Amino acid sequence: MIRVAIANQKGGVGKTTTAINIATAMAATGWKTLLIDLDPQGNASTGIGIAAADRLRSSYDLLVDEATVAECVMPTAIPGLDILPATVDLSGAEVELVAVENRTDRLRNALARENGYDIAFIDCPPSLGLLTLNALTAADTLLVPLQCEFFALEGLSQLLQTVERVQQRFNPDLGIIGVALTMFDRRNRLTDQVADDVRSCLGGLVFDSTIPRNVRLSEAPSHGLPALVYDHACAGSRAYMALARELIARLPEQRKAA
């Protein structure tokens, strides 16, 4: 199972939207897919149609109580896609794990015992605490959603430094499979400038596909549906399908590296 963390410590850059829709796209192309909600807000769980009252077990149980993946996962309405949901209990996990031995390895150990999926996407919270550290320690690679605005570049620099520290201390095999430019608005000159700066800095690491600002992407979570199901023909859905195709093309390299 390839494990992909979707992370950026800056909030509001499209992490959860990317996690939901890229997982849906992968499932639609035949990959047995697991979406892991590691954000206490539980937006990925809600956005995929899992009501809070239905989340009997969650990523909290996995990390704190060492429940198995099989005990915590739930099916979704998307064929081939399961979710490991989050509840508000997860907000206390960082405090509860502080005194626990091997606290950064809880997720990696749990996923090491699970082989029923081809790929797992981990939706991280907008911070660099223990939850994100667990995700980066467990992941084979990192997908970074990056909003096309000025402060995003500063956040990217901090994230790259964090990845380097994780490689040194916890997970030497962690790589970055790509940076996805989100909330792209061609009417805004700054958007093109930021995109050009990111591409000049990171080169081929940046995906060719860009995710546009799109009303249908914003509406879909309120219906408990991925945008690819809510409106498969909208610009946002087409962009995520294109991103999934690029991701699939890069995954054989990741699998070989692993």
PDB file of N, CA, C and O in Angstrom, residues 25-68:
ATOM      1  N   ALA A  25     -11.005  10.141  -7.347  1.00  0.00           N
ATOM      2  CA  ALA A  25     -10.501   9.915  -8.701  1.00  0.00           C
ATOM      3  C   ALA A  25      -9.698   8.620  -8.776  1.00  0.00           C
ATOM      4  O   ALA A  25      -9.816   7.857  -9.746  1.00  0.00           O
ATOM      5  N   MET A  26      -8.888   8.357  -7.756  1.00  0.00           N
ATOM      6  CA  MET A  26      -8.097   7.119  -7.749  1.00  0.00           C
ATOM      7  C   MET A  26      -9.001   5.899  -7.661  1.00  0.00           C
ATOM      8  O   MET A  26      -8.784   4.887  -8.341  1.00  0.00           O
ATOM      9  N   ALA A  27     -10.037   5.978  -6.822  1.00  0.00           N
ATOM     10  CA  ALA A  27     -10.987   4.868  -6.710  1.00  0.00           C
ATOM     11  C   ALA A  27     -11.707   4.646  -8.037  1.00  0.00           C
ATOM     12  O   ALA A  27     -11.948   3.504  -8.444  1.00  0.00           O
ATOM     13  N   ALA A  28     -12.036   5.744  -8.724  1.00  0.00           N
ATOM     14  CA  ALA A  28     -12.750   5.639 -10.001  1.00  0.00           C
ATOM     15  C   ALA A  28     -11.904   4.981 -11.080  1.00  0.00           C
ATOM     16  O   ALA A  28     -12.447   4.393 -12.022  1.00  0.00           O
ATOM     17  N   THR A  29     -10.583   5.056 -10.927  1.00  0.00           N
ATOM     18  CA  THR A  29      -9.707   4.433 -11.919  1.00  0.00           C
ATOM     19  C   THR A  29      -9.292   3.014 -11.523  1.00  0.00           C
ATOM     20  O   THR A  29      -8.415   2.423 -12.153  1.00  0.00           O
ATOM     21  N   GLY A  30      -9.915   2.495 -10.451  1.00  0.00           N
ATOM     22  CA  GLY A  30      -9.702   1.093 -10.115  1.00  0.00           C
ATOM     23  C   GLY A  30      -8.762   0.820  -8.961  1.00  0.00           C
ATOM     24  O   GLY A  30      -8.517  -0.341  -8.634  1.00  0.00           O
ATOM     25  N   TRP A  31      -8.240   1.861  -8.335  1.00  0.00           N
ATOM     26  CA  TRP A  31      -7.365   1.659  -7.182  1.00  0.00           C
ATOM     27  C   TRP A  31      -8.214   1.472  -5.931  1.00  0.00           C
ATOM     28  O   TRP A  31      -9.103   2.270  -5.653  1.00  0.00           O
ATOM     29  N   LYS A  32      -7.948   0.435  -5.171  1.00  0.00           N
ATOM     30  CA  LYS A  32      -8.607   0.245  -3.877  1.00  0.00           C
ATOM     31  C   LYS A  32      -8.010   1.277  -2.927  1.00  0.00           C
ATOM     32  O   LYS A  32      -6.828   1.217  -2.569  1.00  0.00           O
ATOM     33  N   THR A  33      -8.837   2.247  -2.516  1.00  0.00           N
ATOM     34  CA  THR A  33      -8.327   3.473  -1.895  1.00  0.00           C
ATOM     35  C   THR A  33      -8.858   3.650  -0.479  1.00  0.00           C
ATOM     36  O   THR A  33     -10.030   3.413  -0.200  1.00  0.00           O
ATOM     37  N   LEU A  34      -7.957   4.118   0.417  1.00  0.00           N
ATOM     38  CA  LEU A  34      -8.320   4.452   1.787  1.00  0.00           C
ATOM     39  C   LEU A  34      -8.029   5.929   2.008  1.00  0.00           C
ATOM     40  O   LEU A  34      -6.930   6.402   1.710  1.00  0.00           O
ATOM     41  N   LEU A  35      -9.002   6.654   2.532  1.00  0.00           N
ATOM     42  CA  LEU A  35      -8.829   8.058   2.905  1.00  0.00           C
ATOM     43  C   LEU A  35      -8.791   8.136   4.428  1.00  0.00           C
ATOM     44  O   LEU A  35      -9.740   7.713   5.100  1.00  0.00           O
ATOM     45  N   ILE A  36      -7.707   8.649   4.970  1.00  0.00           N
ATOM     46  CA  ILE A  36      -7.533   8.747   6.418  1.00  0.00           C
ATOM     47  C   ILE A  36      -7.700  10.202   6.833  1.00  0.00           C
ATOM     48  O   ILE A  36      -6.930  11.070   6.415  1.00  0.00           O
ATOM     49  N   ASP A  37      -8.709  10.470   7.643  1.00  0.00           N
ATOM     50  CA  ASP A  37      -8.980  11.820   8.135  1.00  0.00           C
ATOM     51  C   ASP A  37      -8.230  12.005   9.443  1.00  0.00           C
ATOM     52  O   ASP A  37      -8.592  11.422  10.462  1.00  0.00           O
ATOM     53  N   LEU A  38      -7.191  12.816   9.411  1.00  0.00           N
ATOM     54  CA  LEU A  38      -6.369  13.032  10.603  1.00  0.00           C
ATOM     55  C   LEU A  38      -6.520  14.466  11.130  1.00  0.00           C
ATOM     56  O   LEU A  38      -5.697  14.933  11.908  1.00  0.00           O
ATOM     57  N   ASP A  39      -7.581  15.136  10.697  1.00  0.00           N
ATOM     58  CA  ASP A  39      -7.861  16.501  11.132  1.00  0.00           C
ATOM     59  C   ASP A  39      -9.017  16.478  12.125  1.00  0.00           C
ATOM     60  O   ASP A  39     -10.100  15.977  11.794  1.00  0.00           O
ATOM     61  N   PRO A  40      -8.823  16.990  13.347  1.00  0.00           N
ATOM     62  CA  PRO A  40      -9.908  16.971  14.353  1.00  0.00           C
ATOM     63  C   PRO A  40     -11.209  17.623  13.876  1.00  0.00           C
ATOM     64  O   PRO A  40     -12.278  17.308  14.402  1.00  0.00           O
ATOM     65  N   GLN A  41     -11.127  18.517  12.905  1.00  0.00           N
ATOM     66  CA  GLN A  41     -12.349  19.135  12.387  1.00  0.00           C
ATOM     67  C   GLN A  41     -13.210  18.123  11.623  1.00  0.00           C
ATOM     68  O   GLN A  41     -14.411  18.328  11.470  1.00  0.00           O
ATOM     69  N   GLY A  42     -12.602  17.058  11.150  1.00  0.00           N
ATOM     70  CA  GLY A  42     -13.349  15.996  10.478  1.00  0.00           C
ATOM     71  C   GLY A  42     -13.989  16.412   9.167  1.00  0.00           C
ATOM     72  O   GLY A  42     -14.979  15.811   8.735  1.00  0.00           O
ATOM     73  N   ASN A  43     -13.429  17.394   8.487  1.00  0.00           N
ATOM     74  CA  ASN A  43     -14.055  17.884   7.265  1.00  0.00           C
ATOM     75  C   ASN A  43     -14.022  16.881   6.126  1.00  0.00           C
ATOM     76  O   ASN A  43     -14.948  16.824   5.315  1.00  0.00           O
ATOM     77  N   ALA A  44     -12.972  16.083   6.055  1.00  0.00           N
ATOM     78  CA  ALA A  44     -12.911  15.067   5.004  1.00  0.00           C
ATOM     79  C   ALA A  44     -14.017  14.034   5.205  1.00  0.00           C
ATOM     80  O   ALA A  44     -14.631  13.572   4.236  1.00  0.00           O
ATOM     81  N   SER A  45     -14.281  13.687   6.455  1.00  0.00           N
ATOM     82  CA  SER A  45     -15.341  12.720   6.761  1.00  0.00           C
ATOM     83  C   SER A  45     -16.705  13.285   6.383  1.00  0.00           C
ATOM     84  O   SER A  45     -17.523  12.608   5.749  1.00  0.00           O
ATOM     85  N   THR A  46     -16.947  14.538   6.763  1.00  0.00           N
ATOM     86  CA  THR A  46     -18.219  15.181   6.426  1.00  0.00           C
ATOM     87  C   THR A  46     -18.361  15.347   4.920  1.00  0.00           C
ATOM     88  O   THR A  46     -19.427  15.098   4.350  1.00  0.00           O
ATOM     89  N   GLY A  47     -17.282  15.762   4.270  1.00  0.00           N
ATOM     90  CA  GLY A  47     -17.318  16.022   2.839  1.00  0.00           C
ATOM     91  C   GLY A  47     -17.515  14.793   1.992  1.00  0.00           C
ATOM     92  O   GLY A  47     -17.893  14.893   0.817  1.00  0.00           O
ATOM     93  N   ILE A  48     -17.255  13.613   2.583  1.00  0.00           N
ATOM     94  CA  ILE A  48     -17.455  12.369   1.839  1.00  0.00           C
ATOM     95  C   ILE A  48     -18.780  11.719   2.213  1.00  0.00           C
ATOM     96  O   ILE A  48     -19.132  10.637   1.742  1.00  0.00           O
ATOM     97  N   GLY A  49     -19.562  12.402   3.114  1.00  0.00           N
ATOM     98  CA  GLY A  49     -20.907  11.935   3.421  1.00  0.00           C
ATOM     99  C   GLY A  49     -21.059  11.115   4.686  1.00  0.00           C
ATOM    100  O   GLY A  49     -22.074  10.449   4.875  1.00  0.00           O
ATOM    101  N   ILE A  50     -20.064  11.159   5.604  1.00  0.00           N
ATOM    102  CA  ILE A  50     -20.127  10.395   6.846  1.00  0.00           C
ATOM    103  C   ILE A  50     -20.550  11.329   7.979  1.00  0.00           C
ATOM    104  O   ILE A  50     -19.777  12.202   8.397  1.00  0.00           O
ATOM    105  N   ALA A  51     -21.771  11.166   8.468  1.00  0.00           N
ATOM    106  CA  ALA A  51     -22.281  12.024   9.538  1.00  0.00           C
ATOM    107  C   ALA A  51     -21.519  11.763  10.838  1.00  0.00           C
ATOM    108  O   ALA A  51     -21.080  10.632  11.097  1.00  0.00           O
ATOM    109  N   ALA A  52     -21.386  12.796  11.661  1.00  0.00           N
ATOM    110  CA  ALA A  52     -20.642  12.675  12.922  1.00  0.00           C
ATOM    111  C   ALA A  52     -21.215  11.578  13.810  1.00  0.00           C
ATOM    112  O   ALA A  52     -20.469  10.846  14.481  1.00  0.00           O
ATOM    113  N   ALA A  53     -22.542  11.424  13.832  1.00  0.00           N
ATOM    114  CA  ALA A  53     -23.178  10.426  14.690  1.00  0.00           C
ATOM    115  C   ALA A  53     -22.875   8.998  14.250  1.00  0.00           C
ATOM    116  O   ALA A  53     -23.022   8.056  15.039  1.00  0.00           O
ATOM    117  N   ASP A  54     -22.443   8.828  13.017  1.00  0.00           N
ATOM    118  CA  ASP A  54     -22.175   7.483  12.484  1.00  0.00           C
ATOM    119  C   ASP A  54     -20.724   7.047  12.679  1.00  0.00           C
ATOM    120  O   ASP A  54     -20.383   5.910  12.367  1.00  0.00           O
ATOM    121  N   ARG A  55     -19.890   7.926  13.186  1.00  0.00           N
ATOM    122  CA  ARG A  55     -18.461   7.603  13.335  1.00  0.00           C
ATOM    123  C   ARG A  55     -18.220   6.926  14.685  1.00  0.00           C
ATOM    124  O   ARG A  55     -17.828   7.558  15.667  1.00  0.00           O
ATOM    125  N   LEU A  56     -18.449   5.619  14.719  1.00  0.00           N
ATOM    126  CA  LEU A  56     -18.334   4.877  15.974  1.00  0.00           C
ATOM    127  C   LEU A  56     -16.881   4.694  16.389  1.00  0.00           C
ATOM    128  O   LEU A  56     -16.546   4.726  17.576  1.00  0.00           O
ATOM    129  N   ARG A  57     -16.015   4.466  15.432  1.00  0.00           N
ATOM    130  CA  ARG A  57     -14.567   4.401  15.688  1.00  0.00           C
ATOM    131  C   ARG A  57     -13.905   5.406  14.764  1.00  0.00           C
ATOM    132  O   ARG A  57     -14.433   5.725  13.697  1.00  0.00           O
ATOM    133  N   SER A  58     -12.732   5.864  15.138  1.00  0.00           N
ATOM    134  CA  SER A  58     -12.123   6.937  14.356  1.00  0.00           C
ATOM    135  C   SER A  58     -10.603   6.862  14.418  1.00  0.00           C
ATOM    136  O   SER A  58     -10.026   5.965  15.051  1.00  0.00           O
ATOM    137  N   SER A  59      -9.967   7.843  13.776  1.00  0.00           N
ATOM    138  CA  SER A  59      -8.508   7.894  13.810  1.00  0.00           C
ATOM    139  C   SER A  59      -7.987   8.122  15.225  1.00  0.00           C
ATOM    140  O   SER A  59      -6.844   7.773  15.536  1.00  0.00           O
ATOM    141  N   TYR A  60      -8.817   8.678  16.102  1.00  0.00           N
ATOM    142  CA  TYR A  60      -8.440   8.805  17.517  1.00  0.00           C
ATOM    143  C   TYR A  60      -8.222   7.423  18.128  1.00  0.00           C
ATOM    144  O   TYR A  60      -7.226   7.189  18.820  1.00  0.00           O
ATOM    145  N   ASP A  61      -9.162   6.510  17.880  1.00  0.00           N
ATOM    146  CA  ASP A  61      -9.028   5.151  18.422  1.00  0.00           C
ATOM    147  C   ASP A  61      -7.789   4.465  17.870  1.00  0.00           C
ATOM    148  O   ASP A  61      -7.119   3.698  18.566  1.00  0.00           O
ATOM    149  N   LEU A  62      -7.487   4.757  16.612  1.00  0.00           N
ATOM    150  CA  LEU A  62      -6.315   4.152  15.978  1.00  0.00           C
ATOM    151  C   LEU A  62      -5.031   4.627  16.647  1.00  0.00           C
ATOM    152  O   LEU A  62      -4.146   3.814  16.971  1.00  0.00           O
ATOM    153  N   LEU A  63      -4.927   5.922  16.901  1.00  0.00           N
ATOM    154  CA  LEU A  63      -3.690   6.495  17.437  1.00  0.00           C
ATOM    155  C   LEU A  63      -3.542   6.306  18.944  1.00  0.00           C
ATOM    156  O   LEU A  63      -2.464   5.955  19.427  1.00  0.00           O
ATOM    157  N   VAL A  64      -4.613   6.534  19.677  1.00  0.00           N
ATOM    158  CA  VAL A  64      -4.528   6.543  21.140  1.00  0.00           C
ATOM    159  C   VAL A  64      -4.775   5.160  21.741  1.00  0.00           C
ATOM    160  O   VAL A  64      -4.041   4.722  22.637  1.00  0.00           O
ATOM    161  N   ASP A  65      -5.797   4.475  21.245  1.00  0.00           N
ATOM    162  CA  ASP A  65      -6.156   3.176  21.813  1.00  0.00           C
ATOM    163  C   ASP A  65      -5.595   1.998  21.029  1.00  0.00           C
ATOM    164  O   ASP A  65      -5.846   0.846  21.382  1.00  0.00           O
ATOM    165  N   GLU A  66      -4.863   2.308  19.958  1.00  0.00           N
ATOM    166  CA  GLU A  66      -4.231   1.281  19.118  1.00  0.00           C
ATOM    167  C   GLU A  66      -5.246   0.285  18.557  1.00  0.00           C
ATOM    168  O   GLU A  66      -4.969  -0.916  18.475  1.00  0.00           O
ATOM    169  N   ALA A  67      -6.423   0.789  18.184  1.00  0.00           N
ATOM    170  CA  ALA A  67      -7.374  -0.039  17.431  1.00  0.00           C
ATOM    171  C   ALA A  67      -6.781  -0.317  16.051  1.00  0.00           C
ATOM    172  O   ALA A  67      -5.885   0.400  15.590  1.00  0.00           O
ATOM    173  N   THR A  68      -7.268  -1.351  15.385  1.00  0.00           N
ATOM    174  CA  THR A  68      -6.753  -1.667  14.057  1.00  0.00           C
ATOM    175  C   THR A  68      -7.475  -0.840  12.998  1.00  0.00           C
ATOM    176  O   THR A  68      -8.559  -0.295  13.229  1.00  0.00           O
TER     177      THR A  68
END
